[in-house]
mmCIF file of C-alpha atoms in Angstrom:
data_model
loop_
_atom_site.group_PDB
_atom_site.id
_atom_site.type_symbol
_atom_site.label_atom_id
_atom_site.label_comp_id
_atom_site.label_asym_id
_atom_site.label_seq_id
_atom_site.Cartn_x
_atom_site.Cartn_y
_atom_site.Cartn_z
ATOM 1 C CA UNK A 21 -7.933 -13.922 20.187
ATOM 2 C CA UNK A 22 -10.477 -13.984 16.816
ATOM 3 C CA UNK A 23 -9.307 -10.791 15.830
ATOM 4 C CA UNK A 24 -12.148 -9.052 13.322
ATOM 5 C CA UNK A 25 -14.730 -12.079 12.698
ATOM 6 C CA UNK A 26 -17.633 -11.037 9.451
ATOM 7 C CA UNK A 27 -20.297 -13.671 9.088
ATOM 8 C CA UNK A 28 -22.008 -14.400 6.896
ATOM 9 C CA UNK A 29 -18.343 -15.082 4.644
ATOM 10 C CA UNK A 30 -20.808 -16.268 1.945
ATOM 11 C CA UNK A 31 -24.207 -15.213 0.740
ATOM 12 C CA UNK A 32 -26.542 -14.742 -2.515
ATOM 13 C CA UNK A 33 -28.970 -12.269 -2.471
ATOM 14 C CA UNK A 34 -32.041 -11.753 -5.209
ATOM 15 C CA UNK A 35 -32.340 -7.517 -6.806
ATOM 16 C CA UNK A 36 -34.122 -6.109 -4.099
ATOM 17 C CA UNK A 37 -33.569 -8.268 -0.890
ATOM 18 C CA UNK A 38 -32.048 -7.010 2.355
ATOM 19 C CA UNK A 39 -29.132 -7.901 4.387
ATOM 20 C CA UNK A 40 -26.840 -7.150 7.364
ATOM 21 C CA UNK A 41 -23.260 -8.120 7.128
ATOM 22 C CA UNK A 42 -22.302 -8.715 10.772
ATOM 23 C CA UNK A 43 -18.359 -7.322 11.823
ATOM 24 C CA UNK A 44 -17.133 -7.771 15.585
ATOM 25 C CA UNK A 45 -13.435 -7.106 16.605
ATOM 26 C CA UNK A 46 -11.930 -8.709 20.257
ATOM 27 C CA UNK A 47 -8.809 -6.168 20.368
ATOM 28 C CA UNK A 48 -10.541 -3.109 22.197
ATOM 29 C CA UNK A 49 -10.167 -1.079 18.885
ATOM 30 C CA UNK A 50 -11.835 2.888 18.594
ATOM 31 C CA UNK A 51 -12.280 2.622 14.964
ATOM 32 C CA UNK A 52 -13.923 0.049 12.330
ATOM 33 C CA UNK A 53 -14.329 0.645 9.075
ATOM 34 C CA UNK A 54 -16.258 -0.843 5.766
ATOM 35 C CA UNK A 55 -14.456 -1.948 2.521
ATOM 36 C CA UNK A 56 -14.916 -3.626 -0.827
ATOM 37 C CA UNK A 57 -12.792 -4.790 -3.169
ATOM 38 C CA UNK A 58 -13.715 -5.327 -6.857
ATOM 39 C CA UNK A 59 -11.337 -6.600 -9.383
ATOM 40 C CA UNK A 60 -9.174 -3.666 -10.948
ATOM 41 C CA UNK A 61 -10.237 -1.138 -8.452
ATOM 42 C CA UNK A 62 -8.964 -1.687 -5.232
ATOM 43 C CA UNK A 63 -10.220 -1.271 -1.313
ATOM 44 C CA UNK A 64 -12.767 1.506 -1.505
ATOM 45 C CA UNK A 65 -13.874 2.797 2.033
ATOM 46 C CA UNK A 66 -17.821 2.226 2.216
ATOM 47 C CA UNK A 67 -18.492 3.758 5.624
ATOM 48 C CA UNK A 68 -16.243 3.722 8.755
ATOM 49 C CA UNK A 69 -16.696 4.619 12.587
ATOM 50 C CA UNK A 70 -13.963 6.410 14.010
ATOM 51 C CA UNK A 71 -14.848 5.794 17.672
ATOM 52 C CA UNK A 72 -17.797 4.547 19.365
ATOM 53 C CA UNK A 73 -20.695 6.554 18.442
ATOM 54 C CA UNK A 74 -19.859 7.998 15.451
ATOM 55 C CA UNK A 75 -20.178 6.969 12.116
ATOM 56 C CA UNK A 76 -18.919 8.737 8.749
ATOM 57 C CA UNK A 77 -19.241 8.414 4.947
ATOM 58 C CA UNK A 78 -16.635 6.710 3.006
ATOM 59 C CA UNK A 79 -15.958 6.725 -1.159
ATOM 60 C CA UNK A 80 -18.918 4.888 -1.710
ATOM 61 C CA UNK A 81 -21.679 5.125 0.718
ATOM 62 C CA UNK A 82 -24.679 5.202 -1.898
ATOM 63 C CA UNK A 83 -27.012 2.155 -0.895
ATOM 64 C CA UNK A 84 -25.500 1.060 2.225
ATOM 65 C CA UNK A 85 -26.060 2.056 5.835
ATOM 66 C CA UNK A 86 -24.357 1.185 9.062
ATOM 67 C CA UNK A 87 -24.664 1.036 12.722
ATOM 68 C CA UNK A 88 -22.153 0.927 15.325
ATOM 69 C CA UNK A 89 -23.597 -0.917 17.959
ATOM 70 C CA UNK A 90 -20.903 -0.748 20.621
ATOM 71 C CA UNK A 91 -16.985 -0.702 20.691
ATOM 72 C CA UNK A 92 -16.794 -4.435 19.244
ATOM 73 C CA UNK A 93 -19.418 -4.697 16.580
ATOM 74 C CA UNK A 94 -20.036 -2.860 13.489
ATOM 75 C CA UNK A 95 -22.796 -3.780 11.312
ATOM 76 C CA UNK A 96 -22.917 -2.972 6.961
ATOM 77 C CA UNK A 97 -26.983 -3.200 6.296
ATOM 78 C CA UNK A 98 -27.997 -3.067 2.249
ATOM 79 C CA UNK A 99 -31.306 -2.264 2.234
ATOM 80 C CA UNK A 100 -32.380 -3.218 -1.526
ATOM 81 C CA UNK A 101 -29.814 -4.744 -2.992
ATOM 82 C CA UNK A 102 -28.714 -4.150 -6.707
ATOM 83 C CA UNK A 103 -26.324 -5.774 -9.229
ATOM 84 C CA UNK A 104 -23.616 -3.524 -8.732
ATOM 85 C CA UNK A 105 -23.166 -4.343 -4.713
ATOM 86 C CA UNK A 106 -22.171 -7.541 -6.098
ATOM 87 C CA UNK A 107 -18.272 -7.850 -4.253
ATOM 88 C CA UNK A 108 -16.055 -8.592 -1.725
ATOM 89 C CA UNK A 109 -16.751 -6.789 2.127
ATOM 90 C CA UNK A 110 -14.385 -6.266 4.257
ATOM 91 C CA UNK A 111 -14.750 -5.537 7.780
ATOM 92 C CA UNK A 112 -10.947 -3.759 9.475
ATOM 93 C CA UNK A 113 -10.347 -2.262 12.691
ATOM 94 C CA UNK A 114 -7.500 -0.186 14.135
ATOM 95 C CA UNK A 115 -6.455 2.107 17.003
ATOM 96 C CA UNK A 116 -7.590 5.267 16.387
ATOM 97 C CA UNK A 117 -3.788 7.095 15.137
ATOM 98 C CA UNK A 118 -1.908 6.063 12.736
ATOM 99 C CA UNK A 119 -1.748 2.565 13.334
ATOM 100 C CA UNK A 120 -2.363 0.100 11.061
ATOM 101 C CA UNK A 121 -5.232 -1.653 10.615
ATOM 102 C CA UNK A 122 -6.376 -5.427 10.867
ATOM 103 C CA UNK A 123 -9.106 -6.934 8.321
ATOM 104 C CA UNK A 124 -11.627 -9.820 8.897
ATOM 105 C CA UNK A 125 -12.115 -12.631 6.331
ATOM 106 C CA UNK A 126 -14.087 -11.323 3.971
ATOM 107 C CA UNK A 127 -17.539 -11.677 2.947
ATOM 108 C CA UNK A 128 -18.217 -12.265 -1.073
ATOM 109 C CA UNK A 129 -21.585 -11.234 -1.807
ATOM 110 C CA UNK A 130 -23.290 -12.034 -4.814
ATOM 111 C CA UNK A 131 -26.299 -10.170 -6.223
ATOM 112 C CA UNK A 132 -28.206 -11.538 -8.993
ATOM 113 C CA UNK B 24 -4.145 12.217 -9.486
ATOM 114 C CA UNK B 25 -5.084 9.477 -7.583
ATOM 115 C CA UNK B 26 -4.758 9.682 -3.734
ATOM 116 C CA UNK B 27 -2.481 6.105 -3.282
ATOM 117 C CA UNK B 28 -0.829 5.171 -6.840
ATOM 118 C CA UNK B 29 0.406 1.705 -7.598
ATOM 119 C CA UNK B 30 1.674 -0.005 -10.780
ATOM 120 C CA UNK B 31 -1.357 -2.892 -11.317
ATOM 121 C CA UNK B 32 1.501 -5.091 -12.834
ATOM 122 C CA UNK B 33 2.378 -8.444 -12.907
ATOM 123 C CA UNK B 34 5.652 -7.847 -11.563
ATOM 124 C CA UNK B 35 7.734 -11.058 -12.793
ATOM 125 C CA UNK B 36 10.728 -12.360 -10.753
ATOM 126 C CA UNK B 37 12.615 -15.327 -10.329
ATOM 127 C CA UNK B 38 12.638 -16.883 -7.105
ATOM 128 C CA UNK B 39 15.942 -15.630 -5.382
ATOM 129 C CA UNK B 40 15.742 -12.512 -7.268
ATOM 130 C CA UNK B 41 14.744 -9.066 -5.121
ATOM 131 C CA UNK B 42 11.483 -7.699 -5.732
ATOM 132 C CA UNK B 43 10.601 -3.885 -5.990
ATOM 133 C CA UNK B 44 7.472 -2.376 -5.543
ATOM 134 C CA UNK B 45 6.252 0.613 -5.508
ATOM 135 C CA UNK B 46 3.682 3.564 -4.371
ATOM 136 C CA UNK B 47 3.379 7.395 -4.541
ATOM 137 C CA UNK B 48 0.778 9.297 -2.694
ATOM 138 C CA UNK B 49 -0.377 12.738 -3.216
ATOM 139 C CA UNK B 50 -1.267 14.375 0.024
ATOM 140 C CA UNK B 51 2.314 15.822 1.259
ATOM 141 C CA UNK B 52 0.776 15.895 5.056
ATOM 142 C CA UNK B 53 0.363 11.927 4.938
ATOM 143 C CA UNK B 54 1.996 10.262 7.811
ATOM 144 C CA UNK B 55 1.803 6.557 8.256
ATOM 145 C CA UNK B 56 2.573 4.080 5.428
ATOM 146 C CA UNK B 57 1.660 0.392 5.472
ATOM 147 C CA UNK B 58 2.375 -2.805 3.009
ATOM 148 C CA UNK B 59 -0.172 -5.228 3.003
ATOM 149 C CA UNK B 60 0.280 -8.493 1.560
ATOM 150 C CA UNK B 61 -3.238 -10.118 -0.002
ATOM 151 C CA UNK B 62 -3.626 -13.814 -1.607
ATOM 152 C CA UNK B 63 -5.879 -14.687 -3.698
ATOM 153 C CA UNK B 64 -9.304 -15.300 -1.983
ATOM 154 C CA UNK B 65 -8.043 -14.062 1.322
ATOM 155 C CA UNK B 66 -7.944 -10.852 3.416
ATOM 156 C CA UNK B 67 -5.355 -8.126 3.038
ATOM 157 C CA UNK B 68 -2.461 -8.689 6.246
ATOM 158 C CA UNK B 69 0.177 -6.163 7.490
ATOM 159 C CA UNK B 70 3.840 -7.013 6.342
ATOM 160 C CA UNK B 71 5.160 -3.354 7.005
ATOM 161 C CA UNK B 72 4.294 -0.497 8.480
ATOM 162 C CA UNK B 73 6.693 3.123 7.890
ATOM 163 C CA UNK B 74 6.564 6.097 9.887
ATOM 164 C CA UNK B 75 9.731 7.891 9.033
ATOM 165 C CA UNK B 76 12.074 8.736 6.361
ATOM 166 C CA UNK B 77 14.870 5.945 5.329
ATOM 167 C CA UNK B 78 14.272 2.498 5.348
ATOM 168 C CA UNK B 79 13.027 0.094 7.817
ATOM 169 C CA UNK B 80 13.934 -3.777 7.737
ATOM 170 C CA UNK B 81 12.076 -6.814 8.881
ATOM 171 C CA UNK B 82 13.661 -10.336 7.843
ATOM 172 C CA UNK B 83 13.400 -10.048 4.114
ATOM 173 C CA UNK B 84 11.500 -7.413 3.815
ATOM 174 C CA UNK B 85 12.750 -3.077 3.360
ATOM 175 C CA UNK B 86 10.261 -0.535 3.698
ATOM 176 C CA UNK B 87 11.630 2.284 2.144
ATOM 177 C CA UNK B 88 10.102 6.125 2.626
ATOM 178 C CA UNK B 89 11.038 9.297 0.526
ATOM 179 C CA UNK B 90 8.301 11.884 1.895
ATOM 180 C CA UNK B 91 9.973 14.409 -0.403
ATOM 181 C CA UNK B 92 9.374 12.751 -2.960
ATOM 182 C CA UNK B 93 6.304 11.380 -1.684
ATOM 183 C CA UNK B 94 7.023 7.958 -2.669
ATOM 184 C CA UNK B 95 7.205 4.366 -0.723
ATOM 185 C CA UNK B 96 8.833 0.975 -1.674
ATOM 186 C CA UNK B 97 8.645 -2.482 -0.751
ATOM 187 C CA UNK B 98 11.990 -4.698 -1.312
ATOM 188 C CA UNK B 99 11.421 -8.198 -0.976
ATOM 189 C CA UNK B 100 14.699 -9.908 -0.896
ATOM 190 C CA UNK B 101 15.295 -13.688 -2.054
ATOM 191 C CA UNK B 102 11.786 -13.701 -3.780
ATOM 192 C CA UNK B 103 10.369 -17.063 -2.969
ATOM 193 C CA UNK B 104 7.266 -18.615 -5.275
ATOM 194 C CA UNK B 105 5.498 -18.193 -1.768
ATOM 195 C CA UNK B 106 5.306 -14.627 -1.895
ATOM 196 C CA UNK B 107 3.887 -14.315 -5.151
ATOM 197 C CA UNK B 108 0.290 -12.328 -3.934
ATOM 198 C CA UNK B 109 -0.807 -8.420 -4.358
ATOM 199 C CA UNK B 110 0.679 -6.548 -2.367
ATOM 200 C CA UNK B 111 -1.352 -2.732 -1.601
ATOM 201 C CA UNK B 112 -0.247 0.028 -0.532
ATOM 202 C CA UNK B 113 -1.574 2.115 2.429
ATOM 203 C CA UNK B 114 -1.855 5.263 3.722
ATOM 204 C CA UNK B 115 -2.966 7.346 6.689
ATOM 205 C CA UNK B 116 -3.688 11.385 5.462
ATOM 206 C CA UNK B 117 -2.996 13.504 8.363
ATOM 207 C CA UNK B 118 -5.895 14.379 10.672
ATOM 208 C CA UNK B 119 -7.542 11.663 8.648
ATOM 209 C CA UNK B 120 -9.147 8.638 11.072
ATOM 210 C CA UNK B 121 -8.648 6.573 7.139
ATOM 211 C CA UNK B 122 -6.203 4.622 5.147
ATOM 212 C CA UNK B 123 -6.628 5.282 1.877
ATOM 213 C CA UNK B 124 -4.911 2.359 -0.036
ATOM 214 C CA UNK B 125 -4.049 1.500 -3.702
ATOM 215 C CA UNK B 126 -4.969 -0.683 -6.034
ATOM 216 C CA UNK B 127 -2.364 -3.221 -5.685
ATOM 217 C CA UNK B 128 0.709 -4.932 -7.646
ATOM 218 C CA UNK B 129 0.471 -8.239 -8.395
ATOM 219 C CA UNK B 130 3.679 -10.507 -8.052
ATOM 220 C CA UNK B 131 4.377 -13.392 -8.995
ATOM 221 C CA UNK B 132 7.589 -15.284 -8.262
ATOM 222 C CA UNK B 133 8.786 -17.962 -10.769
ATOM 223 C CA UNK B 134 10.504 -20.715 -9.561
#
């Protein structure tokens, strides 16, 4: 099993350009959920989906959207990006309950 | 207060030595507590997960919960250079479909 596969793990973006990180999980998980992690501050929920059809605000939604697009895939869109989105995305899934949850690889996205 | 508190650190040990690290959380109805271990450049993965009060062992590893206290550890016996990482903190609010997590301790094991 992949697990929770991001692409692209890489990618440079110009002020102002739009992009779609990509997030698909093989384990038949209900929830998915957005992170990123900048130095000093920890994982700070973006936007999650707690089940298939839903989707909620995290800590930082502000320029950022999502769509689920069925129980495997979970897409992060920026729509203009900025400076400040400049980080490391993670894509994690989980069974919805108090189970733990499993990351992807990462994504480090750099915004100049 | 924050939601999931962790000392940033570095947390020094020796290799051999027994690591302790810890995490308090504020919400008293919190109910599931995880320990992920993250290297550098890499993605956070599970080490322990804690349900209950009192400790919980795997290998060389002690998850330890105090929800009186609201407070979890993380032993980490016969430190080995391999372990040195950040290790976060986790935490699952109750009625919450979130883990709310900390900002990490860094260790680093000195052979």
């Amino acid at each position: 099993n992949a697990g929770v596969t991001q692409t692209p793990k890489f990618q440079v973006l110009k002020t102002g350009q739009s992009m779609t990180l990509q997030c698909a999980q093989d384990m038949n998980h209900n929830s998915m959920y957005w992170y990123r992690q900048d130095p000093g501050m920890g994982l700070r929920l973006i936007y999650y989906s707690a089940s298939e059809g839903t989707t909620d605000k995290g800590e930082v939604p502000n320029g950022y959207n999502v769509s689920r697009l069925n129980k495997r895939e979970f897409s992060l869109r920026l729509e203009s990006a900025a400076p400040s989105q400049t980080s490391v995305y993670f894509c994690a899934s989980r069974v919805l309950g108090n189970t733990e949850a499993f990351f992807g690889q990462g994504t480090r996205l750099t915004v100049v | 207060q924050k939601e999931v508190e962790q000392n940033s650190g570095p947390l020094s040990v020796p290799e051999g030595a027994i690591a302790s690290l810890n995490c308090t959380y504020s919400d008293r109805g919190s109910q599931s507590f995880f320990w992920y271990r993250q290297y550098s450049g890499k993605s956070p993965e599970l080490i322990m997960s804690i349900y209950s009060n009192g400790d919980k062992e795997d290998g060389r590893f002690t998850a330890q919960l105090n929800k009186a206290s609201q407070y979890v550890s993380l032993l980490i016996r016969d430190s080995q250079p391999s372990d040195s990482a950040t290790y976060l903190c986790a935490v699952n609010k109750s009625g919450y479909s979130t883990l709310t997590f900390g900002k990490g301790t860094m260790l680093l094991v000195s052979p």
